[in-house]
PDB file of C-alpha atoms in Angstrom:
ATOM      1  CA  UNK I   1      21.961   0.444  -1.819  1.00  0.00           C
ATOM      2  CA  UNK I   2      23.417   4.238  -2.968  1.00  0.00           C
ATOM      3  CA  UNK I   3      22.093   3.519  -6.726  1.00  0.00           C
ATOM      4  CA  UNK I   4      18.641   2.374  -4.949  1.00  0.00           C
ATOM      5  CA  UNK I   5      18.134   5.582  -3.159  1.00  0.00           C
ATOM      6  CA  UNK I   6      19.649   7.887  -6.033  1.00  0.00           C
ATOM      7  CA  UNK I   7      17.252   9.532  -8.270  1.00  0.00           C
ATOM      8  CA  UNK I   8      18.463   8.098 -11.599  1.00  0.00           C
ATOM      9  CA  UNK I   9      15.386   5.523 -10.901  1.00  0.00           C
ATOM     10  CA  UNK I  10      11.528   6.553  -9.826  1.00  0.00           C
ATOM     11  CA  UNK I  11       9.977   4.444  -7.491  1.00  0.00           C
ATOM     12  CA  UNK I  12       6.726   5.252  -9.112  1.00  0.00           C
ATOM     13  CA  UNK I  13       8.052   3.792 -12.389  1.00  0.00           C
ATOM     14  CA  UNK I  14       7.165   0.120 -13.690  1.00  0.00           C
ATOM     15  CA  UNK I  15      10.183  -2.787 -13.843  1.00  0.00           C
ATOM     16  CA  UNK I  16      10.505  -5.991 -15.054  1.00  0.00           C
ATOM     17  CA  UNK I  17      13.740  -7.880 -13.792  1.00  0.00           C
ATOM     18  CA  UNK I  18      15.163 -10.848 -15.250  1.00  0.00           C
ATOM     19  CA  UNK I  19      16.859 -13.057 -12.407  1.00  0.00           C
ATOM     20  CA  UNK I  20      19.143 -15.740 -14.851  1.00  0.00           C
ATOM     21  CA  UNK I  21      19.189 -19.010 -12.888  1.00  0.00           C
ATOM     22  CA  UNK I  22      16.966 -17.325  -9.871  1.00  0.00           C
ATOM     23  CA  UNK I  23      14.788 -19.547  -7.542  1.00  0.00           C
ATOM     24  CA  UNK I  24      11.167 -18.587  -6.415  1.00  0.00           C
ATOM     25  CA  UNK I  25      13.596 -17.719  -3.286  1.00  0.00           C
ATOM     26  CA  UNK I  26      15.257 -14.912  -5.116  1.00  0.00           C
ATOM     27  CA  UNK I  27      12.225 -13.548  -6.332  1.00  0.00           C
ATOM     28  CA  UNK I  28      10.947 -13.213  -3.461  1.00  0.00           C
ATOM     29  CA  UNK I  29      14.313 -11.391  -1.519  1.00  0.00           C
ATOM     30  CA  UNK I  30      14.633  -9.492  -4.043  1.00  0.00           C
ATOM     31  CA  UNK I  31      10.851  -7.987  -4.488  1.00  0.00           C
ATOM     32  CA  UNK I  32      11.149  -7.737  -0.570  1.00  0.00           C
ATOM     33  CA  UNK I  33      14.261  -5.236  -0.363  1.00  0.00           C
ATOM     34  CA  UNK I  34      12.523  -3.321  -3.751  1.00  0.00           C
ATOM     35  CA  UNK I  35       9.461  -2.897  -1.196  1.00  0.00           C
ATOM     36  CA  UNK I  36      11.261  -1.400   1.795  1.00  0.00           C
ATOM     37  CA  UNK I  37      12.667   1.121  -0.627  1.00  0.00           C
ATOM     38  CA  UNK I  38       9.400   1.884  -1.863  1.00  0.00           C
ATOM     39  CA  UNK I  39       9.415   0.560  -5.369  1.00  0.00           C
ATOM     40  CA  UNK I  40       5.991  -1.279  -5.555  1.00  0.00           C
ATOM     41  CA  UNK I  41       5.610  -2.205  -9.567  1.00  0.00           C
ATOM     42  CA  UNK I  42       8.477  -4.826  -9.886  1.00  0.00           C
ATOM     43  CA  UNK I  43       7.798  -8.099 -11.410  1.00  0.00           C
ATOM     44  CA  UNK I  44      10.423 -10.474 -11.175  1.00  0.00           C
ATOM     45  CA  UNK I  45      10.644 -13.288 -14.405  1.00  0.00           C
ATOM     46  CA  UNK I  46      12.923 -16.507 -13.427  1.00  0.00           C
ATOM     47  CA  UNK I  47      13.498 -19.468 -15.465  1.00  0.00           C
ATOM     48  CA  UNK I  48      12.055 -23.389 -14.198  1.00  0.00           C
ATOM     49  CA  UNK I  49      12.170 -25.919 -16.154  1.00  0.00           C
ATOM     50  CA  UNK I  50      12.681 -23.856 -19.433  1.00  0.00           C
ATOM     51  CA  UNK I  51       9.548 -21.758 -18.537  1.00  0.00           C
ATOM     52  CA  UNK I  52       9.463 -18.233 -17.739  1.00  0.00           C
ATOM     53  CA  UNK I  53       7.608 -17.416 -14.441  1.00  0.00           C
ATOM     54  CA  UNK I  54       6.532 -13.825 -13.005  1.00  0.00           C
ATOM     55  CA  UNK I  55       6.365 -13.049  -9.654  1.00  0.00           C
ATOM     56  CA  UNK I  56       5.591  -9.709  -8.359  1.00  0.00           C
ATOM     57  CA  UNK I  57       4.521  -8.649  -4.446  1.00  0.00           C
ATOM     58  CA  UNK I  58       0.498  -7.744  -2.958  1.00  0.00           C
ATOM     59  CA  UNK I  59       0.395  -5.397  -0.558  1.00  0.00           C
ATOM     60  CA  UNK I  60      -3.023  -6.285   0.130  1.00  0.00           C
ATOM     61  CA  UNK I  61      -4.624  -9.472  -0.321  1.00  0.00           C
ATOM     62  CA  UNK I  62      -8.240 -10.967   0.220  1.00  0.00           C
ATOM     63  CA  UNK I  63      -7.930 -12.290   4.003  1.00  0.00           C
ATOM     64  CA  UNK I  64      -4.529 -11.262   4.701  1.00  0.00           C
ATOM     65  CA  UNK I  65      -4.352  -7.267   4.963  1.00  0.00           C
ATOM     66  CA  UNK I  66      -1.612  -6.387   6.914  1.00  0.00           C
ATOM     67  CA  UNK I  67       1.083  -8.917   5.705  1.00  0.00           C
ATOM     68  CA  UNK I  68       2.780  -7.967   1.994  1.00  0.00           C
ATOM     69  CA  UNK I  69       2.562 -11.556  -0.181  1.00  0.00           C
ATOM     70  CA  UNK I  70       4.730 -12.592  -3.166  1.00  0.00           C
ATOM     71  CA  UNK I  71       2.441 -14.624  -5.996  1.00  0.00           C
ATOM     72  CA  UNK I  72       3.320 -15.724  -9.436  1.00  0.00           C
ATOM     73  CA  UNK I  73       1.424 -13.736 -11.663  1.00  0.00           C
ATOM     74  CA  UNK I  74       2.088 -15.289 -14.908  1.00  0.00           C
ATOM     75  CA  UNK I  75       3.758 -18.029 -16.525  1.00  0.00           C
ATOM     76  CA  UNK I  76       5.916 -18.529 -20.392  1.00  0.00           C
ATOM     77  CA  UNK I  77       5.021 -21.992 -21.882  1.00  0.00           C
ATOM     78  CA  UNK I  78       7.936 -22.785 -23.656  1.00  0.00           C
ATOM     79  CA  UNK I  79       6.037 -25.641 -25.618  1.00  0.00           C
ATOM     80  CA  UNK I  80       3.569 -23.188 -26.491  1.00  0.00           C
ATOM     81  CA  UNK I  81       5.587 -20.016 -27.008  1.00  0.00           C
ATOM     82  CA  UNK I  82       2.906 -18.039 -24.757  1.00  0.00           C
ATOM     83  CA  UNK I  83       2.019 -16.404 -21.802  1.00  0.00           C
ATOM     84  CA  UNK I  84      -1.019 -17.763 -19.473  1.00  0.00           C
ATOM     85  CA  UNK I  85      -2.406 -14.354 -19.537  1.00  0.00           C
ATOM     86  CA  UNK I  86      -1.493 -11.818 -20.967  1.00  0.00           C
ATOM     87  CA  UNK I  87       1.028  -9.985 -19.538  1.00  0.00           C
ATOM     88  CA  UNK I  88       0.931  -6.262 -17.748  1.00  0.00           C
ATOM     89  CA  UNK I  89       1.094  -4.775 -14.579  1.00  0.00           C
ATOM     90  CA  UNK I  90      -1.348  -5.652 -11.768  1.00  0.00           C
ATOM     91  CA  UNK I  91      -3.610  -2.712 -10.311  1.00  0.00           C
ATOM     92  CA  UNK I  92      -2.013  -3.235  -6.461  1.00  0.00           C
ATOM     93  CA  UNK I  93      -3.012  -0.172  -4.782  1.00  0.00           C
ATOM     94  CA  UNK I  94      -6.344   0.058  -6.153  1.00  0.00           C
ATOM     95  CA  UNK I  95      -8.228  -2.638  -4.597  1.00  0.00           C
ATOM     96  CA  UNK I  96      -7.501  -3.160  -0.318  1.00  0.00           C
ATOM     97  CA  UNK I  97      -9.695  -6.000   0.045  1.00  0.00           C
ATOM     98  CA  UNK I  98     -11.636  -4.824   2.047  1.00  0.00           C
ATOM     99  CA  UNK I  99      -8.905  -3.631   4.662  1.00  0.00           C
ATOM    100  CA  UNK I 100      -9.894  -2.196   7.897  1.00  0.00           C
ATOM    101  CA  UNK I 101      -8.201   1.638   8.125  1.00  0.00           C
ATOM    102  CA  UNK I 102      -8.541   3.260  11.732  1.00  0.00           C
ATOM    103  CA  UNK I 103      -9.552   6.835  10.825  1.00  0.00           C
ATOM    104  CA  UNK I 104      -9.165   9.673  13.360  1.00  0.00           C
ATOM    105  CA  UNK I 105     -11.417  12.610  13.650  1.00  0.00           C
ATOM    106  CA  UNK I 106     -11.711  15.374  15.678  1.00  0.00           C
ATOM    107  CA  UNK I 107     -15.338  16.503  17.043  1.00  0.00           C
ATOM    108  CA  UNK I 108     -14.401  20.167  15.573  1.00  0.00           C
ATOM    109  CA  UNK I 109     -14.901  18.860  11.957  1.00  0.00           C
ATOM    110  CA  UNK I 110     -17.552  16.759  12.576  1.00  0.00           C
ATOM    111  CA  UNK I 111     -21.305  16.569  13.937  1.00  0.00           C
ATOM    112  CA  UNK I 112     -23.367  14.222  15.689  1.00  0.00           C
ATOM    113  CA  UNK I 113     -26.375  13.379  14.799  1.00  0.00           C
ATOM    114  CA  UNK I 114     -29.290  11.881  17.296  1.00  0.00           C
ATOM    115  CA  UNK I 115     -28.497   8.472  16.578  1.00  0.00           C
ATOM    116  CA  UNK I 116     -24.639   8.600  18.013  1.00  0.00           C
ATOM    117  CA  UNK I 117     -23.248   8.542  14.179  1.00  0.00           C
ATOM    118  CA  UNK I 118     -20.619  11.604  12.892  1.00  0.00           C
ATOM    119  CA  UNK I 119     -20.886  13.323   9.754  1.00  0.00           C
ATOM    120  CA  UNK I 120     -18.329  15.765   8.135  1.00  0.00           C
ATOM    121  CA  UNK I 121     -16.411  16.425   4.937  1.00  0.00           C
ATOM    122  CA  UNK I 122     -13.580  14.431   6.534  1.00  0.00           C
ATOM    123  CA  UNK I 123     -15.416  11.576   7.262  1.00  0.00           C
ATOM    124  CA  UNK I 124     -17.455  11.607   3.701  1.00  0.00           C
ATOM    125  CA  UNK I 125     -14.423  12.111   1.891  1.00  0.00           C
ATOM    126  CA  UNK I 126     -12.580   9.034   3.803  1.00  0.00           C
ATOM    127  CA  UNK I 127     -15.810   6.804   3.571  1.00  0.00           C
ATOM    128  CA  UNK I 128     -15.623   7.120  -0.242  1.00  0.00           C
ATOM    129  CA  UNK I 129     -11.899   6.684  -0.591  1.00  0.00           C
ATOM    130  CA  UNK I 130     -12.608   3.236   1.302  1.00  0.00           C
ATOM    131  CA  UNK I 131     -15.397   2.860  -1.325  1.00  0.00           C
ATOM    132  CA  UNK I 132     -12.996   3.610  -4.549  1.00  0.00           C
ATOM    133  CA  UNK I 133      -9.769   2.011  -3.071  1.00  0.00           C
ATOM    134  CA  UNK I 134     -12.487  -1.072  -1.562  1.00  0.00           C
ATOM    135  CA  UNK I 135     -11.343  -0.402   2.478  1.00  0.00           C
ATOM    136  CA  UNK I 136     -13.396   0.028   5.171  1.00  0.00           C
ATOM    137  CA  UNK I 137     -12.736   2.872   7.293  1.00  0.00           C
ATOM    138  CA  UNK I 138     -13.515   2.357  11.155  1.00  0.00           C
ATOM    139  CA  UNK I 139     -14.384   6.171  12.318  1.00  0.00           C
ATOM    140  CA  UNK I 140     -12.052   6.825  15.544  1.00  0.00           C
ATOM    141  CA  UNK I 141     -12.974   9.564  17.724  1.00  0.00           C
ATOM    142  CA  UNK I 142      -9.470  11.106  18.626  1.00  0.00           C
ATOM    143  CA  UNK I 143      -9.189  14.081  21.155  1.00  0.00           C
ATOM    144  CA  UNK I 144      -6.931  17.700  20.169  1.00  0.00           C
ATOM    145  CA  UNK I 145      -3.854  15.608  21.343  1.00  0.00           C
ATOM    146  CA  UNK I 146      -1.084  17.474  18.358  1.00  0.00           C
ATOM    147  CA  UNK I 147       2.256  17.057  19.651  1.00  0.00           C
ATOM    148  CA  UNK I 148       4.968  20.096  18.648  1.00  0.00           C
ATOM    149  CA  UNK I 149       8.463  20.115  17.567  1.00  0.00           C
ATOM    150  CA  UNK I 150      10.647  20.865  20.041  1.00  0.00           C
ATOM    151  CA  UNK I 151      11.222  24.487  18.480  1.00  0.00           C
ATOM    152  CA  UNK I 152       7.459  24.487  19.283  1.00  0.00           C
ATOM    153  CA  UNK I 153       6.757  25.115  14.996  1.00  0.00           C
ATOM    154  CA  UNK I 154       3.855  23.947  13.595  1.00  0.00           C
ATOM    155  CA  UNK I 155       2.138  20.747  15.092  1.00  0.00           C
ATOM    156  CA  UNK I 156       3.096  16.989  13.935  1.00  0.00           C
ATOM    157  CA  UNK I 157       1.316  13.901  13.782  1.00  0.00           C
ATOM    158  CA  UNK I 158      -1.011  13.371  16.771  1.00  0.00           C
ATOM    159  CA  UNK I 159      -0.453  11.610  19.806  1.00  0.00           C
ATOM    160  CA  UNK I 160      -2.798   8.862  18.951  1.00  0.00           C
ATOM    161  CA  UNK I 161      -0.847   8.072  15.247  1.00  0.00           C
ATOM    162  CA  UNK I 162       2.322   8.189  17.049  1.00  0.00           C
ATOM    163  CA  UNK I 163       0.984   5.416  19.635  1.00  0.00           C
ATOM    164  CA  UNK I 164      -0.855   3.585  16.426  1.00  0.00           C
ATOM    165  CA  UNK I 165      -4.293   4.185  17.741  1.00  0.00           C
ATOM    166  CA  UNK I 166      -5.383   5.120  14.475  1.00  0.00           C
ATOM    167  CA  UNK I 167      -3.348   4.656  10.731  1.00  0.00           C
ATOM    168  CA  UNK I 168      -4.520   8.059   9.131  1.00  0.00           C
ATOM    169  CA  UNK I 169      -6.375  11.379  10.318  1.00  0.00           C
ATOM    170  CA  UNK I 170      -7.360  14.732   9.068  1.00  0.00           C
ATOM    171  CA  UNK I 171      -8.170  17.909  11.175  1.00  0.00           C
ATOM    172  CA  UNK I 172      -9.442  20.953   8.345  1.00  0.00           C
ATOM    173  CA  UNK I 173      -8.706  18.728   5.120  1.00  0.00           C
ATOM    174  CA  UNK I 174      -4.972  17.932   6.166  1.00  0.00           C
ATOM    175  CA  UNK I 175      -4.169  14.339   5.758  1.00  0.00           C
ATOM    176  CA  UNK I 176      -1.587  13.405   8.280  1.00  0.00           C
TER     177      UNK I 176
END
């Protein structure tokens, strides 16, 4: 756990882990505690049945958006001597499937226009981060709730992220 959380390893960095007589179980525990510490490009080889099989973890997957989901990604054909595909690093955090992101926005930095609809920079910019990273944003009308730190500093995340009304906001171009 200490050599985890140490900084002699980046959890933006790429692994490959070789589990020597590992089950699909292992795999599976071990890309689990890798993602609660935040390491999200592990793939995990194990040996069955004198093949070579890669599993790594989805964040996001078609259908399934808010539950993390181990797949084999690839598989070593010992008869053959060769991968099924060929082998690299999927693209996880670049395609959501489609996942539904509750945005929060402040009238302030927005307008309305006659049909009921708000426009803004924030709300632009988050509608095409849905359309690069393939979310859809649902546009959450949040009122000037900021809660302070007790020494009464600068504000925190707002009341309604706190009580998961919404997953992400922005008031003047600050993600929260």
């Amino acid at each position: 756990n200490r050599t985890l959380n140490s900084k002699t390893f980046n959890s933006h960095g790429f692994y490959l882990m070789t589990l020597l007589n590992g089950s699909t179980n292992d795999a599976e525990t071990v890309l689990e505690i890798f993602w609660i510490k935040n390491f999200y490009n592990i793939i995990v080889v194990i040996e069955k049945n004198q093949n070579l099989q890669a599993f790594t973890l989805f964040p996001f997957n078609e259908g399934n958006c808010n539950k993390t989901e181990v797949k084999m990604i690839n598989e070593f054909d010992s008869k053959l001597s060769k991968w099924s595909e060929a082998f690299k690093f999927p693209k996880k955090m670049r395609n959501l499937h489609k996942f539904r992101v509750k945005y929060g926005f402040s009238e302030k930095i927005s307008f309305r226009t006659p049909d009921g609809s708000y426009h803004g920079i924030e709300i632009d910019l988050m509608n095409e981060f849905g359309r690069i990273l393939n979310f859809t944003a649902d546009h959450v009308l949040v009122k000037n709730s900021v809660i302070l730190l007790k020494n009464r500093s600068k504000p925190i995340w707002s009341k309604e992220m706190i009580e998961k009304i919404v997953d992400v906001s922005a008031s003047s171009m600050q993600l929260e």
